[in-house]
mmCIF file of C-alpha atoms in Angstrom:
data_model
loop_
_atom_site.group_PDB
_atom_site.id
_atom_site.type_symbol
_atom_site.label_atom_id
_atom_site.label_comp_id
_atom_site.label_asym_id
_atom_site.label_seq_id
_atom_site.Cartn_x
_atom_site.Cartn_y
_atom_site.Cartn_z
ATOM 1 C CA UNK A 13 30.215 8.833 -8.441
ATOM 2 C CA UNK A 14 28.028 6.563 -10.426
ATOM 3 C CA UNK A 15 27.130 3.205 -8.941
ATOM 4 C CA UNK A 16 27.064 0.260 -11.278
ATOM 5 C CA UNK A 17 23.939 -1.612 -11.794
ATOM 6 C CA UNK A 18 23.392 -4.576 -9.800
ATOM 7 C CA UNK A 19 23.285 -7.929 -11.497
ATOM 8 C CA UNK A 20 20.527 -10.119 -10.675
ATOM 9 C CA UNK A 21 20.319 -13.847 -11.681
ATOM 10 C CA UNK A 22 17.424 -15.294 -13.663
ATOM 11 C CA UNK A 23 15.602 -16.630 -10.667
ATOM 12 C CA UNK A 24 15.318 -13.168 -9.156
ATOM 13 C CA UNK A 25 14.384 -11.401 -12.399
ATOM 14 C CA UNK A 26 11.648 -14.129 -12.991
ATOM 15 C CA UNK A 27 10.532 -13.792 -9.296
ATOM 16 C CA UNK A 28 10.138 -9.883 -9.771
ATOM 17 C CA UNK A 29 8.328 -10.184 -12.986
ATOM 18 C CA UNK A 30 6.116 -13.152 -11.972
ATOM 19 C CA UNK A 31 5.498 -12.447 -8.311
ATOM 20 C CA UNK A 32 6.033 -8.816 -7.629
ATOM 21 C CA UNK A 33 4.959 -6.863 -10.761
ATOM 22 C CA UNK A 34 1.370 -8.471 -10.747
ATOM 23 C CA UNK A 35 0.763 -6.909 -7.294
ATOM 24 C CA UNK A 36 1.160 -3.347 -8.436
ATOM 25 C CA UNK A 37 -2.512 -2.936 -8.676
ATOM 26 C CA UNK A 38 -2.807 -3.947 -4.972
ATOM 27 C CA UNK A 39 -0.188 -1.392 -4.010
ATOM 28 C CA UNK A 40 -1.858 1.314 -5.967
ATOM 29 C CA UNK A 41 -5.288 0.872 -4.365
ATOM 30 C CA UNK A 42 -3.383 0.959 -1.062
ATOM 31 C CA UNK A 43 -1.528 4.131 -2.029
ATOM 32 C CA UNK A 44 -4.716 5.851 -3.278
ATOM 33 C CA UNK A 45 -6.294 5.047 -0.049
ATOM 34 C CA UNK A 46 -3.560 6.824 1.668
ATOM 35 C CA UNK A 47 -3.263 9.839 -0.570
ATOM 36 C CA UNK A 48 -6.721 10.055 -2.066
ATOM 37 C CA UNK A 49 -4.894 11.508 -5.165
ATOM 38 C CA UNK A 50 -4.179 9.729 -8.344
ATOM 39 C CA UNK A 51 -0.806 11.113 -8.990
ATOM 40 C CA UNK A 52 0.545 10.609 -5.657
ATOM 41 C CA UNK A 53 -0.672 7.018 -5.742
ATOM 42 C CA UNK A 54 1.155 6.468 -9.098
ATOM 43 C CA UNK A 55 4.385 8.047 -7.654
ATOM 44 C CA UNK A 56 4.145 5.748 -4.388
ATOM 45 C CA UNK A 57 3.745 2.640 -6.576
ATOM 46 C CA UNK A 58 6.863 3.620 -8.619
ATOM 47 C CA UNK A 59 8.779 4.391 -5.540
ATOM 48 C CA UNK A 60 7.779 1.301 -3.854
ATOM 49 C CA UNK A 61 8.847 -0.856 -6.735
ATOM 50 C CA UNK A 62 12.156 0.896 -6.900
ATOM 51 C CA UNK A 63 12.786 -0.033 -3.269
ATOM 52 C CA UNK A 64 11.471 -3.670 -3.993
ATOM 53 C CA UNK A 65 13.998 -3.966 -6.890
ATOM 54 C CA UNK A 66 16.763 -3.261 -4.452
ATOM 55 C CA UNK A 67 15.432 -5.948 -2.169
ATOM 56 C CA UNK A 68 14.266 -8.461 -4.909
ATOM 57 C CA UNK A 69 16.991 -10.930 -3.914
ATOM 58 C CA UNK A 70 15.968 -10.840 -0.159
ATOM 59 C CA UNK A 71 12.440 -11.155 -1.011
ATOM 60 C CA UNK A 72 13.023 -13.977 -3.598
ATOM 61 C CA UNK A 73 14.707 -15.882 -0.826
ATOM 62 C CA UNK A 74 11.803 -15.738 1.304
ATOM 63 C CA UNK A 75 9.334 -17.005 -0.962
ATOM 64 C CA UNK A 76 5.825 -15.671 -1.574
ATOM 65 C CA UNK A 77 3.947 -15.995 1.755
ATOM 66 C CA UNK A 78 4.350 -12.458 3.152
ATOM 67 C CA UNK A 79 4.845 -10.632 -0.274
ATOM 68 C CA UNK A 80 1.628 -8.499 -0.002
ATOM 69 C CA UNK A 81 2.512 -7.313 3.516
ATOM 70 C CA UNK A 82 6.133 -6.631 2.433
ATOM 71 C CA UNK A 83 4.898 -4.628 -0.444
ATOM 72 C CA UNK A 84 2.323 -2.533 1.587
ATOM 73 C CA UNK A 85 4.824 -2.087 4.275
ATOM 74 C CA UNK A 86 7.423 -0.449 1.933
ATOM 75 C CA UNK A 87 4.496 1.609 0.539
ATOM 76 C CA UNK A 88 3.286 2.770 3.918
ATOM 77 C CA UNK A 89 6.841 3.786 5.203
ATOM 78 C CA UNK A 90 7.357 5.622 1.747
ATOM 79 C CA UNK A 91 4.134 7.360 2.457
ATOM 80 C CA UNK A 92 4.861 8.336 6.050
ATOM 81 C CA UNK A 93 8.396 9.633 5.170
ATOM 82 C CA UNK A 94 7.381 11.728 2.257
ATOM 83 C CA UNK A 95 3.585 12.279 2.654
ATOM 84 C CA UNK A 96 1.844 13.596 -0.368
ATOM 85 C CA UNK A 97 2.758 16.958 -1.923
ATOM 86 C CA UNK A 98 -0.547 16.744 -4.145
ATOM 87 C CA UNK A 99 -3.307 18.355 -2.265
ATOM 88 C CA UNK A 100 -5.772 18.011 -4.998
ATOM 89 C CA UNK A 101 -7.946 14.965 -4.127
ATOM 90 C CA UNK A 102 -9.523 12.972 -6.724
ATOM 91 C CA UNK A 103 -13.256 13.816 -7.234
ATOM 92 C CA UNK A 104 -14.477 10.087 -7.087
ATOM 93 C CA UNK A 105 -17.354 9.174 -5.264
ATOM 94 C CA UNK A 106 -15.422 7.004 -3.017
ATOM 95 C CA UNK A 107 -13.201 10.019 -2.134
ATOM 96 C CA UNK A 108 -16.322 11.754 -0.968
ATOM 97 C CA UNK A 109 -16.849 8.970 1.435
ATOM 98 C CA UNK A 110 -13.158 8.487 2.659
ATOM 99 C CA UNK A 111 -11.762 11.880 2.919
ATOM 100 C CA UNK A 112 -13.322 12.440 6.578
ATOM 101 C CA UNK A 113 -11.478 9.407 7.720
ATOM 102 C CA UNK A 114 -7.684 9.800 8.988
ATOM 103 C CA UNK A 115 -5.122 8.097 6.735
ATOM 104 C CA UNK A 116 -4.825 5.290 9.141
ATOM 105 C CA UNK A 117 -8.420 4.511 9.104
ATOM 106 C CA UNK A 118 -8.589 4.640 5.251
ATOM 107 C CA UNK A 119 -5.564 2.446 4.699
ATOM 108 C CA UNK A 120 -6.678 0.036 7.488
ATOM 109 C CA UNK A 121 -10.198 -0.263 5.860
ATOM 110 C CA UNK A 122 -8.897 -0.800 2.341
ATOM 111 C CA UNK A 123 -6.115 -3.106 3.446
ATOM 112 C CA UNK A 124 -8.368 -5.444 5.383
ATOM 113 C CA UNK A 125 -11.811 -5.308 3.745
ATOM 114 C CA UNK A 126 -10.717 -4.417 0.025
ATOM 115 C CA UNK A 127 -7.420 -6.125 -0.409
ATOM 116 C CA UNK A 128 -8.063 -8.846 1.981
ATOM 117 C CA UNK A 129 -4.951 -8.320 4.279
ATOM 118 C CA UNK A 130 -5.335 -10.208 7.552
ATOM 119 C CA UNK A 131 -5.918 -7.906 10.527
ATOM 120 C CA UNK A 132 -2.656 -9.180 12.320
ATOM 121 C CA UNK A 133 -0.685 -8.072 9.194
ATOM 122 C CA UNK A 134 -2.354 -4.801 8.787
ATOM 123 C CA UNK A 135 -1.471 -3.960 12.370
ATOM 124 C CA UNK A 136 2.182 -4.459 11.668
ATOM 125 C CA UNK A 137 1.954 -2.655 8.361
ATOM 126 C CA UNK A 138 0.548 0.716 9.812
ATOM 127 C CA UNK A 139 1.875 0.056 13.363
ATOM 128 C CA UNK A 140 -1.507 0.339 14.994
ATOM 129 C CA UNK A 141 -2.415 -2.307 17.605
ATOM 130 C CA UNK A 142 -5.311 -4.096 19.265
ATOM 131 C CA UNK A 143 -7.939 -1.889 20.373
ATOM 132 C CA UNK A 144 -6.789 1.199 18.223
ATOM 133 C CA UNK A 145 -6.677 -0.957 15.291
ATOM 134 C CA UNK A 146 -10.245 -2.195 15.949
ATOM 135 C CA UNK A 147 -11.651 1.226 16.479
ATOM 136 C CA UNK A 148 -10.036 2.603 13.373
ATOM 137 C CA UNK A 149 -11.483 -0.359 11.161
ATOM 138 C CA UNK A 150 -14.914 0.037 12.948
ATOM 139 C CA UNK A 151 -15.096 3.714 12.350
ATOM 140 C CA UNK A 152 -14.162 3.274 8.638
ATOM 141 C CA UNK A 153 -16.757 0.592 8.267
ATOM 142 C CA UNK A 154 -19.387 2.611 9.984
ATOM 143 C CA UNK A 155 -18.683 5.657 7.759
ATOM 144 C CA UNK A 156 -18.856 3.528 4.602
ATOM 145 C CA UNK A 157 -22.047 1.728 5.628
ATOM 146 C CA UNK A 158 -23.534 5.198 6.669
ATOM 147 C CA UNK A 159 -22.615 6.776 3.286
ATOM 148 C CA UNK A 160 -24.757 6.980 0.296
ATOM 149 C CA UNK A 161 -22.196 5.479 -1.808
ATOM 150 C CA UNK A 162 -23.502 3.565 -4.961
ATOM 151 C CA UNK A 163 -21.577 0.815 -6.408
#
């Protein structure tokens, strides 16, 4: 049985185009931190925005305050649900630094220090709290600082 397409009003469509789509790069960076694979990151972004399209009306009603956390939360759930089937990691210099960190350490570092997500919001996104969150972030920062990574 084929489901009919959902009809959205102009406000929801504009909200999706103007508020959600511009955040695709942020979601991509987060997805890449999780997967360390360009193809897997692209796939996660596509899946995230497919999910977001289903929830666009609810998100539009909530305004723009927590959109970054909502998008990253959806991406994280999809990553955890399906993982990554692409075992070939990117050969970039940053991957050489990040590959020895756990996936939680990587996404916490990127979410907090690169994307600017508040630590309390990142705790909720990755479901890592308090001391564990701070340890993960400290280890990731230490690894990054101790690397010979050149910008």
